[in-house]
Every structure is written in structure tokens, then in C-alpha cells.
């Protein structure tokens, strides 16, 4: 039996990397998916691919920093698919790499607006529809950066990702009695546009790979499989958790 049969899912950051891999996997597992990101063409190509493979998908080009995007995604889920069960709030950006005293306030705000406030605005719109349905599951893509690693130059990113853990814990506590679960997923280094931009040279990539116990980066599909588990009924008693799928980057010391 497909793990998400009959479920309706919103996936943000679906135009590339982890979000795109999750969209493909969730659709293969029976979910009807609403794909959200700014790059319309990439989303359309993905929804065409999912539909051609026999799945159901619709896309919404928008910026997660705008609450209107979150509202429109939920409206689309209701209109096209009749409700909402699952939200993978995954869109994110890295921001400038600079020591804290040289990080611009503008860049700080941009990263926090995208990674943390964008997720809050999404959840604000998603929760009422899940309550009306009698439950649901939210998953926020956090990171080991901000929980177990203080990488120099990444203050805004780390703060935003740590914030997502707090956000998911509070949502879990507030709505658990009404059947809503909320968790944070903490990937390790993953071979995506973001992962490659964080380690742009062969030397940098090899350094980052070496930080992981598995001595490699994750493929986006590996993180998508962890997201599938967390959002499926297989994780029905897991809520308020920060789940690492990080190849051991948090437990290695050289
Ligand atoms: P990616 O390939 O660069 O994907 C990032 C996604 O976020 C894209 O689909 C992008 O779409 C979307 N996005 C960014 N800003 C947006 C905005 N303002 N509005 C709407 N969508 C926006 O990188 P990824 O690695 O898959 O990243 C996915 C998540 O994993 C992020 O939250 C990231 O922080 C987290 N993560 C990544 C790693 C890693 O090593 N790669 C490790 C830990 C955690 P558009 O550009 O089309 O808007």
C-alpha cells in the first residue's frame, strides 16, 4: 500500500533539491501534491513529469516570504484536491557567508524571513485547514547547522534553522490533542544547488564530505525518504522531534 495514499500535500522549495525529490517520492506514494517555489518553469516541468507518471500535481509560483503565497497554496490544495493533510515546509536559502559583525542586517532579515518567517506564515495558513480535517502533519526542514554545529560565517542560517526546531515543538504542543503532528528534519550536507554553493570547489566539497561519518554528501532522495517517513502514518507517535538524517555529521569529531 502506498504510504501517502489519499493524502494531499504541500511542498515548498519544490523547484529543486530536496523539495523536488520529495515531490516525486510523495506523488509516487499516492499523495496529490501542491508544488511551491518562485521558479515557475521548474515547477511546471516537475508537475508535468509527475502527471505523466500517473500522479496528481499542481504548482504555485510564489515567494514564501509573502503570506499570500501560503494562503494561495492552501486554497489550491482545497480547490483542486479537497483539503490538506501534509505540509513539507522546506524552502530555504543560505545567505551570505560572513562573520557575524560583518553580516549585513539586510542579509540577516532576508534569511530569517525566508527560512523561519516563511515557515511560520505557511504553518499559520495550513493549521486551520488541517484542524478542519481532524488532523495532519507538518515537517520543517531545519539543519544540523544551528543544532550540533556552529559553522563560522553562518549566523543567520543557523539562527533560522534553530528557530524552526522551536517552532515545530510549540506547534506540536499546541495542536497535538487535535491530531496534528509537527517535527523538524535536520539533513546533513546534501548534493543540491545549495549544498554545491556551500562547498563550491572540489577541495571544499571533500572537506565537507569528510565531516560526515559516511564520508559523503546525501543524495536529495535520501533526505526525501526521511521526510516521507516523518510525514506518513509510520511516524504516527513522533511529534515535537528534531530528527537528524545527517550521515553522522553531528557525531563525528574529525
Ligand atoms: P536548493 O536545491 O537550493 O532548494 C532550495 C529551494 O527553496 C528551491 O526550490 C527554491 O526555489 C526554494 N526557495 C528559496 N527561497 C525561496 C523563496 N523566497 N520563496 C519560495 N521558494 C524559495 O537546496 P536544498 O538543499 O534542496 O534546500 C532545501 C532545504 O534543505 C532548505 O531549507 C535548506 O536550508 C535545507 N538544508 C539543505 C542542506 C544541504 O546541504 N543542501 C543541509 C541541511 C538543510 P526557487 O529558487 O525556485 O524559489
mmCIF file of C-alpha atoms and ligand atoms in Angstrom, residues 12-20 36-40 42-43 62-65 69 88-94 114-115 141-145 157 161 164 185-198 217 220 223, ligand 1:
data_model
loop_
_atom_site.group_PDB
_atom_site.id
_atom_site.type_symbol
_atom_site.label_atom_id
_atom_site.label_comp_id
_atom_site.label_asym_id
_atom_site.label_seq_id
_atom_site.Cartn_x
_atom_site.Cartn_y
_atom_site.Cartn_z
ATOM 1 C CA UNK A 12 7.656 24.291 -0.545
ATOM 2 C CA UNK A 13 11.019 24.588 -2.225
ATOM 3 C CA UNK A 14 9.830 22.035 -4.790
ATOM 4 C CA UNK A 15 11.693 23.540 -7.750
ATOM 5 C CA UNK A 16 14.990 21.837 -6.881
ATOM 6 C CA UNK A 17 16.978 19.679 -4.500
ATOM 7 C CA UNK A 18 15.292 18.071 -1.508
ATOM 8 C CA UNK A 19 11.853 19.549 -2.250
ATOM 9 C CA UNK A 20 11.844 18.276 -5.837
ATOM 10 C CA UNK A 36 5.552 25.823 -4.317
ATOM 11 C CA UNK A 37 8.668 27.863 -5.177
ATOM 12 C CA UNK A 38 9.486 31.005 -7.179
ATOM 13 C CA UNK A 39 10.739 29.347 -10.404
ATOM 14 C CA UNK A 40 7.548 28.667 -12.354
ATOM 15 C CA UNK A 42 10.930 24.321 -12.972
ATOM 16 C CA UNK A 43 7.691 23.679 -11.086
ATOM 17 C CA UNK A 62 5.368 32.379 -5.306
ATOM 18 C CA UNK A 63 7.701 33.698 -2.655
ATOM 19 C CA UNK A 64 7.384 32.042 0.764
ATOM 20 C CA UNK A 65 8.189 35.374 2.403
ATOM 21 C CA UNK A 69 1.797 32.561 -1.222
ATOM 22 C CA UNK A 88 6.625 19.854 3.982
ATOM 23 C CA UNK A 89 7.803 23.406 4.668
ATOM 24 C CA UNK A 90 11.219 23.040 3.139
ATOM 25 C CA UNK A 91 12.072 26.207 1.168
ATOM 26 C CA UNK A 92 15.274 27.821 2.318
ATOM 27 C CA UNK A 93 18.305 29.887 1.459
ATOM 28 C CA UNK A 94 21.877 30.000 2.700
ATOM 29 C CA UNK A 114 12.726 33.088 4.084
ATOM 30 C CA UNK A 115 13.746 30.224 6.350
ATOM 31 C CA UNK A 141 13.483 21.462 7.036
ATOM 32 C CA UNK A 142 15.958 22.596 9.674
ATOM 33 C CA UNK A 143 19.655 21.634 9.646
ATOM 34 C CA UNK A 144 22.439 20.223 11.772
ATOM 35 C CA UNK A 145 23.811 23.772 11.420
ATOM 36 C CA UNK A 157 21.256 30.491 8.643
ATOM 37 C CA UNK A 161 17.278 26.663 11.439
ATOM 38 C CA UNK A 164 12.425 26.027 13.192
ATOM 39 C CA UNK A 185 14.046 17.379 9.837
ATOM 40 C CA UNK A 186 17.777 18.009 10.053
ATOM 41 C CA UNK A 187 19.622 16.933 6.905
ATOM 42 C CA UNK A 188 23.368 16.714 6.704
ATOM 43 C CA UNK A 189 25.264 18.056 3.707
ATOM 44 C CA UNK A 190 23.162 17.241 0.645
ATOM 45 C CA UNK A 191 24.124 17.338 -3.023
ATOM 46 C CA UNK A 192 21.748 20.112 -4.159
ATOM 47 C CA UNK A 193 22.157 23.602 -5.571
ATOM 48 C CA UNK A 194 22.503 24.860 -2.007
ATOM 49 C CA UNK A 195 24.889 22.101 -0.973
ATOM 50 C CA UNK A 196 27.081 22.768 -4.007
ATOM 51 C CA UNK A 197 27.071 26.525 -3.421
ATOM 52 C CA UNK A 198 28.136 25.998 0.198
ATOM 53 C CA UNK A 217 27.029 14.080 0.953
ATOM 54 C CA UNK A 220 18.352 14.585 -2.151
ATOM 55 C CA UNK A 223 16.510 13.168 2.660
HETATM 56 P P1 LIG B 1 18.028 24.025 -3.183
HETATM 57 O O1 LIG B 1 18.136 22.990 -4.237
HETATM 58 O O2 LIG B 1 18.754 25.312 -3.353
HETATM 59 O O3 LIG B 1 16.484 24.295 -2.923
HETATM 60 C C1 LIG B 1 16.003 25.401 -2.224
HETATM 61 C C2 LIG B 1 14.537 25.540 -2.564
HETATM 62 O O4 LIG B 1 13.950 26.616 -1.809
HETATM 63 C C3 LIG B 1 14.322 25.862 -4.043
HETATM 64 O O5 LIG B 1 13.231 25.119 -4.528
HETATM 65 C C4 LIG B 1 13.982 27.346 -4.026
HETATM 66 O O6 LIG B 1 13.113 27.644 -5.106
HETATM 67 C C5 LIG B 1 13.242 27.454 -2.689
HETATM 68 N N1 LIG B 1 13.231 28.829 -2.200
HETATM 69 C C6 LIG B 1 14.281 29.559 -1.741
HETATM 70 N N2 LIG B 1 13.878 30.792 -1.409
HETATM 71 C C7 LIG B 1 12.547 30.843 -1.660
HETATM 72 C C8 LIG B 1 11.552 31.843 -1.539
HETATM 73 N N3 LIG B 1 11.850 33.070 -1.057
HETATM 74 N N4 LIG B 1 10.283 31.563 -1.894
HETATM 75 C C9 LIG B 1 9.956 30.330 -2.390
HETATM 76 N N5 LIG B 1 10.844 29.333 -2.504
HETATM 77 C C10 LIG B 1 12.117 29.588 -2.146
HETATM 78 O O7 LIG B 1 18.556 23.462 -1.794
HETATM 79 P P2 LIG B 1 18.122 22.231 -0.879
HETATM 80 O O8 LIG B 1 19.369 21.713 -0.309
HETATM 81 O O9 LIG B 1 17.194 21.326 -1.562
HETATM 82 O O10 LIG B 1 17.359 23.017 0.269
HETATM 83 C C11 LIG B 1 16.110 22.595 0.795
HETATM 84 C C12 LIG B 1 16.115 22.810 2.305
HETATM 85 O O11 LIG B 1 17.083 21.959 2.891
HETATM 86 C C13 LIG B 1 16.495 24.229 2.721
HETATM 87 O O12 LIG B 1 15.637 24.656 3.748
HETATM 88 C C14 LIG B 1 17.901 24.076 3.237
HETATM 89 O O13 LIG B 1 18.241 25.070 4.169
HETATM 90 C C15 LIG B 1 17.836 22.701 3.827
HETATM 91 N N6 LIG B 1 19.120 22.037 4.042
HETATM 92 C C16 LIG B 1 19.971 21.818 2.997
HETATM 93 C C17 LIG B 1 21.207 21.199 3.228
HETATM 94 C C18 LIG B 1 22.190 20.953 2.113
HETATM 95 O O14 LIG B 1 23.357 20.610 2.397
HETATM 96 N N7 LIG B 1 21.799 21.066 0.864
HETATM 97 C C19 LIG B 1 21.542 20.765 4.527
HETATM 98 C C20 LIG B 1 20.651 20.974 5.560
HETATM 99 C C21 LIG B 1 19.433 21.608 5.313
HETATM 100 P P3 LIG B 1 13.129 28.967 -6.016
HETATM 101 O O15 LIG B 1 14.554 29.417 -6.127
HETATM 102 O O16 LIG B 1 12.522 28.474 -7.296
HETATM 103 O O17 LIG B 1 12.248 29.927 -5.281
#
